[in-house]
Amino acid sequence: MKVLKFGGTSVANPENINKVKSILKSQKNHSMAVVVSAFGGVTDLLLNASKRASEQDVSYKNFVKEIEDRHIAAIRELIPVKSQSAALSKVKSDLNVLETLLEGAFLIGELTPKLSDKIVSYGELFSSFIISEFLKSEGLDAIFKDSRQLIITDNNFGKATVDFKLTNANCENFFSKNKHGITLLPGFVASSKNGDLTTLGRGGSDYTAAIIAAATNADILEIWTDVSGMYTANPKLVKQAKCVASISYQEAMELSHFGAKVLYPPTIQPVLGKAIPIAIKNTFDPENPGTLISQNNNGNGKTVRGISHVGNISLLSLEGPGMIGIPGISKRFFETLSVKNISIVLITQASSEHSICVGIADDDADLAAEAVNETFEYEIASKRIKPVMVEKDLTIVALVGDNMKSHQGLSGKMFSTLGKNNVNIRAIAQGASERNISAVIKKEDVKKALNSLHETFFEENIKQLNLFVMGVGNVGAKFLEQIRQQKKYLKEELKLNVRVIGISNSKKMVFDENGISLKDWKNALDQGVRTDMEGFFEKVRSLNFRNSIFVDNTASADVSKSYANYLKNSISVVTCNKIASSSDFANYKALKQLAKEYNAPYLFETNVGAGLPIIDTLKHLIASGDKVRKIQAVLSGSLNFVFNTFNDSITFHDVVKQAQDQGYTEPDPTIDLSGVDVMRKILILARESGHQLEIDDIENDAFLPEESLETNSNEAFFECLKKYESDFQKMYKQAKDADCKLKYVAQFEDGNAKVGLQQIPKGHDFYNLEGSDNIVLFYTDRYVEQPLIIKGAGAGADVTASGIFADVVRIGNF
């Protein structure tokens, strides 16, 4: 015989009940006991009606009306008209009794556990009867059997304990004589030895099916629900979660205990002793194999089989010097909670015996704290023990797997993964069986924690990066296009799944938790909301995604001031904006320290040399123990372009305008031509070499007239350049007559830095530097006579975007 249980969603409406019928028809060669839950949502309606009635709120009648309408409508739709009369009569009669019970609760203004059980039982009683009548009308060999006549319990109303000796005898007696192909039974309900109706607890329909399966030595117990088995994590929170094909009883119990709602935790116990397999199947995808739960399943040697969680947890902590070495403290503590009927989900105790910490449901926290404080009133008054501490709004996250006990380093891997994503762990527990490692975290971190752990243990080393991009002008647009073009390569070759979650320009910002389509990001941004820099940060923080990266493609000082906020929330920062790293040394050091403290990389490779690996190379030199003695460089692609293009047949004004139009200069070209941009770059290189330097410490030999530097608009600046054209031509002629080329050079040596326009003679490394190229010469203890040279394109949207892209990949590989 097979035992099948169909949950509330499987029998939520006539359409779904027809799917159940098809499943039963496909298994007609087996005799079946079919246990059903109440129609989806009906149990909640009954509970709400009970509560309102006990509060003497007449609105309880609205719930009764909804319950009546749903069941009457189901009968009319499922059962042919000629067969409806008996079913309607029975259900309406039972509805009258239900109304009488609720009226009683209304009149006395009270809801006893015994009365509550009677009221809430009607969900399963209605559904099982209606479905049995429907199956009969469809020609199936079906019979209705009331579970209350089979399952006997004690009088613990609300969650009764089963008397298995009597129950097993009843089941054996009935099913040995029953000749019908399908026996329909209501789940959840039972009766006490003296005949009172009892219930098996919320989710008890699974338990009913398991009890019957064990009592009848069934071949298999099938739990039909709305998902295709047990998943490696909650698929509603982890989209990459996968169905587990097979799992052991012990693993299934651990997962169900820690929130895997597809299976009611007590379900496994009755069938475990008889090694009856349990199949978790999907009513809406019956061909899917689902999950098979059985004895001694080794999971193909896999260590972690699933990641589960249970929310709405509070930590209750009792601590104090008066606990050390005193026998009986734990007994009194746990006994106090037991007397108050408070279930403990997690326990941890320090080896010093200084503290005991337990996890309980949030709803029990206040009662528990009051009771424990009362129990230890004397010790608290004498300062030997502190008043109990309560932390609410927490979640337990658990790794589960039978093979975890034989695998080293899992705990470290778990805690390292959480730590890298700034998930703070409040308590840890691991049983002696090593089948479960549990950590208590903030409720707000649960999605990030589950996704991070799933990525670590299940996703073939594919790491998801979530980008939030501010600035989509020349550089930003090129960066997004490079991400779009390389997305497949990144995933297949580098195991990086890069998603752009947020985009902002100076006017609009847009977010999509599932990732913005980079084929149509401009349209999405146009439909976005007004840009608010603080609002952008708050959205990034509240989304709380793992591996979050803030990408700044602007030249804004205000944006650069926000980096600290991102880093403090373990959000990495990648930027081509030089302002932060060239600001006050204290701010620069603070950002670097925050990056270390919160394990959030702060990368700015494009601050110097656009896409050239200048800063990265410098870091490797320093890390390997080399010491930089001198730096000589041409660091402005825009200035190099200007002086490589400028001659006696073109005006200086026209060359600078051309450089701006081609995207070589900053939006404000005076930043480049004044030397400020180069000063920032040599300052950053000096700092990355280990020197403390401020921007004011750098000597700037400016070549622009003072008047042009004092202009307050680009238009005025360009007009001023025309005015001094003869001066620029004179500079050019002097260099040409000396057989030299003009280059704007930055130099750092002996702790001093300077920038300025120089005449470079033939044979010098800088002489043949073409176009907008940059070049850097590092003289170090290892590169004394012949410097380490880095040379290449140092300006332009494409190369700058590629440098930002490279920094993102570096973070992905951390």
PDB file of C-alpha atoms in Angstrom, residues 581-760:
ATOM      1  CA  SER A 581      42.687  59.230  -2.768  1.00  0.00           C
ATOM      2  CA  SER A 582      44.281  62.642  -3.292  1.00  0.00           C
ATOM      3  CA  SER A 583      42.345  64.354  -0.490  1.00  0.00           C
ATOM      4  CA  ASP A 584      43.774  64.930   2.992  1.00  0.00           C
ATOM      5  CA  PHE A 585      46.156  62.143   3.934  1.00  0.00           C
ATOM      6  CA  ALA A 586      44.028  61.375   6.996  1.00  0.00           C
ATOM      7  CA  ASN A 587      40.983  60.727   4.793  1.00  0.00           C
ATOM      8  CA  TYR A 588      43.030  58.578   2.401  1.00  0.00           C
ATOM      9  CA  LYS A 589      44.341  56.461   5.294  1.00  0.00           C
ATOM     10  CA  ALA A 590      40.885  56.242   6.855  1.00  0.00           C
ATOM     11  CA  LEU A 591      39.417  54.821   3.644  1.00  0.00           C
ATOM     12  CA  LYS A 592      42.236  52.285   3.364  1.00  0.00           C
ATOM     13  CA  GLN A 593      41.700  51.281   6.991  1.00  0.00           C
ATOM     14  CA  LEU A 594      37.932  50.928   6.530  1.00  0.00           C
ATOM     15  CA  ALA A 595      38.560  48.670   3.548  1.00  0.00           C
ATOM     16  CA  LYS A 596      40.666  46.380   5.770  1.00  0.00           C
ATOM     17  CA  GLU A 597      38.363  46.532   8.769  1.00  0.00           C
ATOM     18  CA  TYR A 598      35.202  45.709   6.849  1.00  0.00           C
ATOM     19  CA  ASN A 599      36.827  43.388   4.302  1.00  0.00           C
ATOM     20  CA  ALA A 600      35.610  45.622   1.468  1.00  0.00           C
ATOM     21  CA  PRO A 601      38.244  46.359  -1.191  1.00  0.00           C
ATOM     22  CA  TYR A 602      38.790  50.000  -2.115  1.00  0.00           C
ATOM     23  CA  LEU A 603      40.338  49.980  -5.606  1.00  0.00           C
ATOM     24  CA  PHE A 604      41.293  52.946  -7.768  1.00  0.00           C
ATOM     25  CA  GLU A 605      43.643  51.609 -10.417  1.00  0.00           C
ATOM     26  CA  THR A 606      42.255  54.062 -12.982  1.00  0.00           C
ATOM     27  CA  ASN A 607      43.248  57.039 -10.811  1.00  0.00           C
ATOM     28  CA  VAL A 608      46.670  56.826 -12.469  1.00  0.00           C
ATOM     29  CA  GLY A 609      47.156  55.771 -16.072  1.00  0.00           C
ATOM     30  CA  ALA A 610      43.524  54.875 -16.850  1.00  0.00           C
ATOM     31  CA  GLY A 611      43.656  51.180 -17.789  1.00  0.00           C
ATOM     32  CA  LEU A 612      47.411  50.738 -17.230  1.00  0.00           C
ATOM     33  CA  PRO A 613      48.366  48.468 -14.285  1.00  0.00           C
ATOM     34  CA  ILE A 614      50.436  51.141 -12.581  1.00  0.00           C
ATOM     35  CA  ILE A 615      49.040  51.100  -9.041  1.00  0.00           C
ATOM     36  CA  ASP A 616      48.701  47.326  -9.086  1.00  0.00           C
ATOM     37  CA  THR A 617      52.345  46.936 -10.134  1.00  0.00           C
ATOM     38  CA  LEU A 618      53.428  49.373  -7.449  1.00  0.00           C
ATOM     39  CA  LYS A 619      51.497  47.410  -4.812  1.00  0.00           C
ATOM     40  CA  HIS A 620      53.244  44.196  -5.865  1.00  0.00           C
ATOM     41  CA  LEU A 621      56.649  45.874  -5.634  1.00  0.00           C
ATOM     42  CA  ILE A 622      55.939  47.088  -2.104  1.00  0.00           C
ATOM     43  CA  ALA A 623      54.384  43.783  -1.027  1.00  0.00           C
ATOM     44  CA  SER A 624      57.440  41.864  -2.239  1.00  0.00           C
ATOM     45  CA  GLY A 625      59.731  44.024  -0.091  1.00  0.00           C
ATOM     46  CA  ASP A 626      61.086  46.369  -2.755  1.00  0.00           C
ATOM     47  CA  LYS A 627      61.452  50.066  -1.952  1.00  0.00           C
ATOM     48  CA  VAL A 628      60.667  52.869  -4.408  1.00  0.00           C
ATOM     49  CA  ARG A 629      63.443  55.454  -4.600  1.00  0.00           C
ATOM     50  CA  LYS A 630      62.276  57.604  -7.500  1.00  0.00           C
ATOM     51  CA  ILE A 631      59.303  57.966  -9.823  1.00  0.00           C
ATOM     52  CA  GLN A 632      59.380  59.839 -13.124  1.00  0.00           C
ATOM     53  CA  ALA A 633      56.259  59.913 -15.209  1.00  0.00           C
ATOM     54  CA  VAL A 634      54.138  61.490 -17.877  1.00  0.00           C
ATOM     55  CA  LEU A 635      50.754  60.934 -16.274  1.00  0.00           C
ATOM     56  CA  SER A 636      48.358  63.124 -18.199  1.00  0.00           C
ATOM     57  CA  GLY A 637      47.019  61.551 -21.357  1.00  0.00           C
ATOM     58  CA  SER A 638      45.254  64.798 -22.140  1.00  0.00           C
ATOM     59  CA  LEU A 639      48.394  66.951 -21.770  1.00  0.00           C
ATOM     60  CA  ASN A 640      50.480  64.458 -23.710  1.00  0.00           C
ATOM     61  CA  PHE A 641      47.867  64.515 -26.485  1.00  0.00           C
ATOM     62  CA  VAL A 642      47.867  68.323 -26.409  1.00  0.00           C
ATOM     63  CA  PHE A 643      51.652  68.733 -26.689  1.00  0.00           C
ATOM     64  CA  ASN A 644      52.046  65.901 -29.193  1.00  0.00           C
ATOM     65  CA  THR A 645      49.411  67.538 -31.408  1.00  0.00           C
ATOM     66  CA  PHE A 646      50.325  71.230 -30.901  1.00  0.00           C
ATOM     67  CA  ASN A 647      52.638  72.851 -33.461  1.00  0.00           C
ATOM     68  CA  ASP A 648      53.106  76.086 -35.377  1.00  0.00           C
ATOM     69  CA  SER A 649      50.301  75.237 -37.813  1.00  0.00           C
ATOM     70  CA  ILE A 650      47.518  74.788 -35.253  1.00  0.00           C
ATOM     71  CA  THR A 651      46.471  76.956 -32.349  1.00  0.00           C
ATOM     72  CA  PHE A 652      46.799  75.838 -28.751  1.00  0.00           C
ATOM     73  CA  HIS A 653      43.102  76.670 -28.282  1.00  0.00           C
ATOM     74  CA  ASP A 654      42.073  74.294 -31.071  1.00  0.00           C
ATOM     75  CA  VAL A 655      44.212  71.457 -29.737  1.00  0.00           C
ATOM     76  CA  VAL A 656      42.785  71.719 -26.227  1.00  0.00           C
ATOM     77  CA  LYS A 657      39.239  71.873 -27.620  1.00  0.00           C
ATOM     78  CA  GLN A 658      39.967  68.772 -29.672  1.00  0.00           C
ATOM     79  CA  ALA A 659      41.229  66.981 -26.550  1.00  0.00           C
ATOM     80  CA  GLN A 660      38.046  67.872 -24.689  1.00  0.00           C
ATOM     81  CA  ASP A 661      35.804  66.787 -27.558  1.00  0.00           C
ATOM     82  CA  GLN A 662      37.552  63.391 -27.726  1.00  0.00           C
ATOM     83  CA  GLY A 663      37.095  62.821 -23.996  1.00  0.00           C
ATOM     84  CA  TYR A 664      40.763  63.108 -23.000  1.00  0.00           C
ATOM     85  CA  THR A 665      40.270  65.917 -20.488  1.00  0.00           C
ATOM     86  CA  GLU A 666      38.162  66.182 -17.362  1.00  0.00           C
ATOM     87  CA  PRO A 667      34.809  68.002 -17.873  1.00  0.00           C
ATOM     88  CA  ASP A 668      36.648  71.058 -16.560  1.00  0.00           C
ATOM     89  CA  PRO A 669      39.818  71.194 -18.718  1.00  0.00           C
ATOM     90  CA  THR A 670      41.593  73.539 -16.272  1.00  0.00           C
ATOM     91  CA  ILE A 671      42.004  70.529 -13.951  1.00  0.00           C
ATOM     92  CA  ASP A 672      44.238  68.946 -16.582  1.00  0.00           C
ATOM     93  CA  LEU A 673      46.011  72.007 -17.945  1.00  0.00           C
ATOM     94  CA  SER A 674      46.681  73.557 -14.546  1.00  0.00           C
ATOM     95  CA  GLY A 675      48.563  70.425 -13.536  1.00  0.00           C
ATOM     96  CA  VAL A 676      46.161  69.642 -10.677  1.00  0.00           C
ATOM     97  CA  ASP A 677      45.247  66.299 -12.255  1.00  0.00           C
ATOM     98  CA  VAL A 678      48.916  65.308 -12.544  1.00  0.00           C
ATOM     99  CA  MET A 679      49.574  66.512  -8.989  1.00  0.00           C
ATOM    100  CA  ARG A 680      46.818  64.206  -7.744  1.00  0.00           C
ATOM    101  CA  LYS A 681      48.269  61.262  -9.654  1.00  0.00           C
ATOM    102  CA  ILE A 682      51.855  61.642  -8.416  1.00  0.00           C
ATOM    103  CA  LEU A 683      50.458  62.212  -4.921  1.00  0.00           C
ATOM    104  CA  ILE A 684      48.582  58.889  -5.098  1.00  0.00           C
ATOM    105  CA  LEU A 685      51.702  57.069  -6.332  1.00  0.00           C
ATOM    106  CA  ALA A 686      53.790  58.608  -3.537  1.00  0.00           C
ATOM    107  CA  ARG A 687      51.203  57.536  -0.950  1.00  0.00           C
ATOM    108  CA  GLU A 688      50.940  54.030  -2.394  1.00  0.00           C
ATOM    109  CA  SER A 689      54.750  53.886  -2.129  1.00  0.00           C
ATOM    110  CA  GLY A 690      54.389  54.405   1.620  1.00  0.00           C
ATOM    111  CA  HIS A 691      55.003  58.155   1.944  1.00  0.00           C
ATOM    112  CA  GLN A 692      52.857  60.672   3.805  1.00  0.00           C
ATOM    113  CA  LEU A 693      52.292  63.613   1.469  1.00  0.00           C
ATOM    114  CA  GLU A 694      49.668  66.299   0.956  1.00  0.00           C
ATOM    115  CA  ILE A 695      48.699  67.968  -2.306  1.00  0.00           C
ATOM    116  CA  ASP A 696      50.115  71.298  -1.046  1.00  0.00           C
ATOM    117  CA  ASP A 697      53.525  69.668  -0.645  1.00  0.00           C
ATOM    118  CA  ILE A 698      53.834  69.231  -4.424  1.00  0.00           C
ATOM    119  CA  GLU A 699      55.675  71.894  -6.420  1.00  0.00           C
ATOM    120  CA  ASN A 700      53.722  72.922  -9.520  1.00  0.00           C
ATOM    121  CA  ASP A 701      55.562  74.755 -12.300  1.00  0.00           C
ATOM    122  CA  ALA A 702      52.465  75.938 -14.161  1.00  0.00           C
ATOM    123  CA  PHE A 703      52.720  76.890 -17.823  1.00  0.00           C
ATOM    124  CA  LEU A 704      49.273  78.482 -18.160  1.00  0.00           C
ATOM    125  CA  PRO A 705      48.845  82.228 -17.642  1.00  0.00           C
ATOM    126  CA  GLU A 706      47.342  83.097 -14.255  1.00  0.00           C
ATOM    127  CA  GLU A 707      44.447  84.823 -15.954  1.00  0.00           C
ATOM    128  CA  SER A 708      43.306  81.610 -17.671  1.00  0.00           C
ATOM    129  CA  LEU A 709      43.391  79.686 -14.392  1.00  0.00           C
ATOM    130  CA  GLU A 710      41.087  82.232 -12.768  1.00  0.00           C
ATOM    131  CA  THR A 711      38.310  81.942 -15.365  1.00  0.00           C
ATOM    132  CA  ASN A 712      34.978  80.642 -14.029  1.00  0.00           C
ATOM    133  CA  SER A 713      33.636  78.816 -17.094  1.00  0.00           C
ATOM    134  CA  ASN A 714      34.890  76.658 -19.942  1.00  0.00           C
ATOM    135  CA  GLU A 715      33.861  79.336 -22.439  1.00  0.00           C
ATOM    136  CA  ALA A 716      35.904  81.999 -20.667  1.00  0.00           C
ATOM    137  CA  PHE A 717      38.858  79.615 -20.349  1.00  0.00           C
ATOM    138  CA  PHE A 718      38.961  78.867 -24.077  1.00  0.00           C
ATOM    139  CA  GLU A 719      38.687  82.565 -24.934  1.00  0.00           C
ATOM    140  CA  CYS A 720      41.633  83.272 -22.666  1.00  0.00           C
ATOM    141  CA  LEU A 721      43.722  80.642 -24.443  1.00  0.00           C
ATOM    142  CA  LYS A 722      43.269  82.561 -27.701  1.00  0.00           C
ATOM    143  CA  LYS A 723      44.554  85.685 -26.007  1.00  0.00           C
ATOM    144  CA  TYR A 724      47.871  84.023 -25.078  1.00  0.00           C
ATOM    145  CA  GLU A 725      48.438  82.099 -28.300  1.00  0.00           C
ATOM    146  CA  SER A 726      51.756  83.852 -28.954  1.00  0.00           C
ATOM    147  CA  ASP A 727      53.087  82.651 -25.577  1.00  0.00           C
ATOM    148  CA  PHE A 728      52.199  79.059 -26.386  1.00  0.00           C
ATOM    149  CA  GLN A 729      53.831  79.331 -29.823  1.00  0.00           C
ATOM    150  CA  LYS A 730      56.973  80.689 -28.164  1.00  0.00           C
ATOM    151  CA  MET A 731      57.144  77.646 -25.854  1.00  0.00           C
ATOM    152  CA  TYR A 732      56.799  75.352 -28.840  1.00  0.00           C
ATOM    153  CA  LYS A 733      59.502  77.163 -30.864  1.00  0.00           C
ATOM    154  CA  GLN A 734      62.018  77.082 -28.000  1.00  0.00           C
ATOM    155  CA  ALA A 735      61.594  73.310 -27.638  1.00  0.00           C
ATOM    156  CA  LYS A 736      61.782  72.725 -31.384  1.00  0.00           C
ATOM    157  CA  ASP A 737      64.934  74.841 -31.703  1.00  0.00           C
ATOM    158  CA  ALA A 738      66.518  72.735 -28.940  1.00  0.00           C
ATOM    159  CA  ASP A 739      65.481  69.555 -30.814  1.00  0.00           C
ATOM    160  CA  CYS A 740      63.285  68.659 -27.864  1.00  0.00           C
ATOM    161  CA  LYS A 741      59.635  67.826 -27.265  1.00  0.00           C
ATOM    162  CA  LEU A 742      57.372  69.356 -24.650  1.00  0.00           C
ATOM    163  CA  LYS A 743      56.153  66.913 -21.997  1.00  0.00           C
ATOM    164  CA  TYR A 744      54.358  67.569 -18.752  1.00  0.00           C
ATOM    165  CA  VAL A 745      56.417  65.551 -16.268  1.00  0.00           C
ATOM    166  CA  ALA A 746      55.754  64.426 -12.694  1.00  0.00           C
ATOM    167  CA  GLN A 747      58.591  63.397 -10.419  1.00  0.00           C
ATOM    168  CA  PHE A 748      58.894  62.033  -6.889  1.00  0.00           C
ATOM    169  CA  GLU A 749      62.245  61.582  -5.162  1.00  0.00           C
ATOM    170  CA  ASP A 750      63.550  61.776  -1.587  1.00  0.00           C
ATOM    171  CA  GLY A 751      60.070  62.539  -0.275  1.00  0.00           C
ATOM    172  CA  ASN A 752      59.559  65.510  -2.599  1.00  0.00           C
ATOM    173  CA  ALA A 753      57.256  65.770  -5.574  1.00  0.00           C
ATOM    174  CA  LYS A 754      56.990  68.245  -8.426  1.00  0.00           C
ATOM    175  CA  VAL A 755      55.161  68.619 -11.724  1.00  0.00           C
ATOM    176  CA  GLY A 756      55.759  70.879 -14.682  1.00  0.00           C
ATOM    177  CA  LEU A 757      56.330  71.300 -18.406  1.00  0.00           C
ATOM    178  CA  GLN A 758      59.793  70.143 -19.528  1.00  0.00           C
ATOM    179  CA  GLN A 759      61.798  70.033 -22.751  1.00  0.00           C
ATOM    180  CA  ILE A 760      62.611  66.363 -23.346  1.00  0.00           C
TER     181      ILE A 760
END
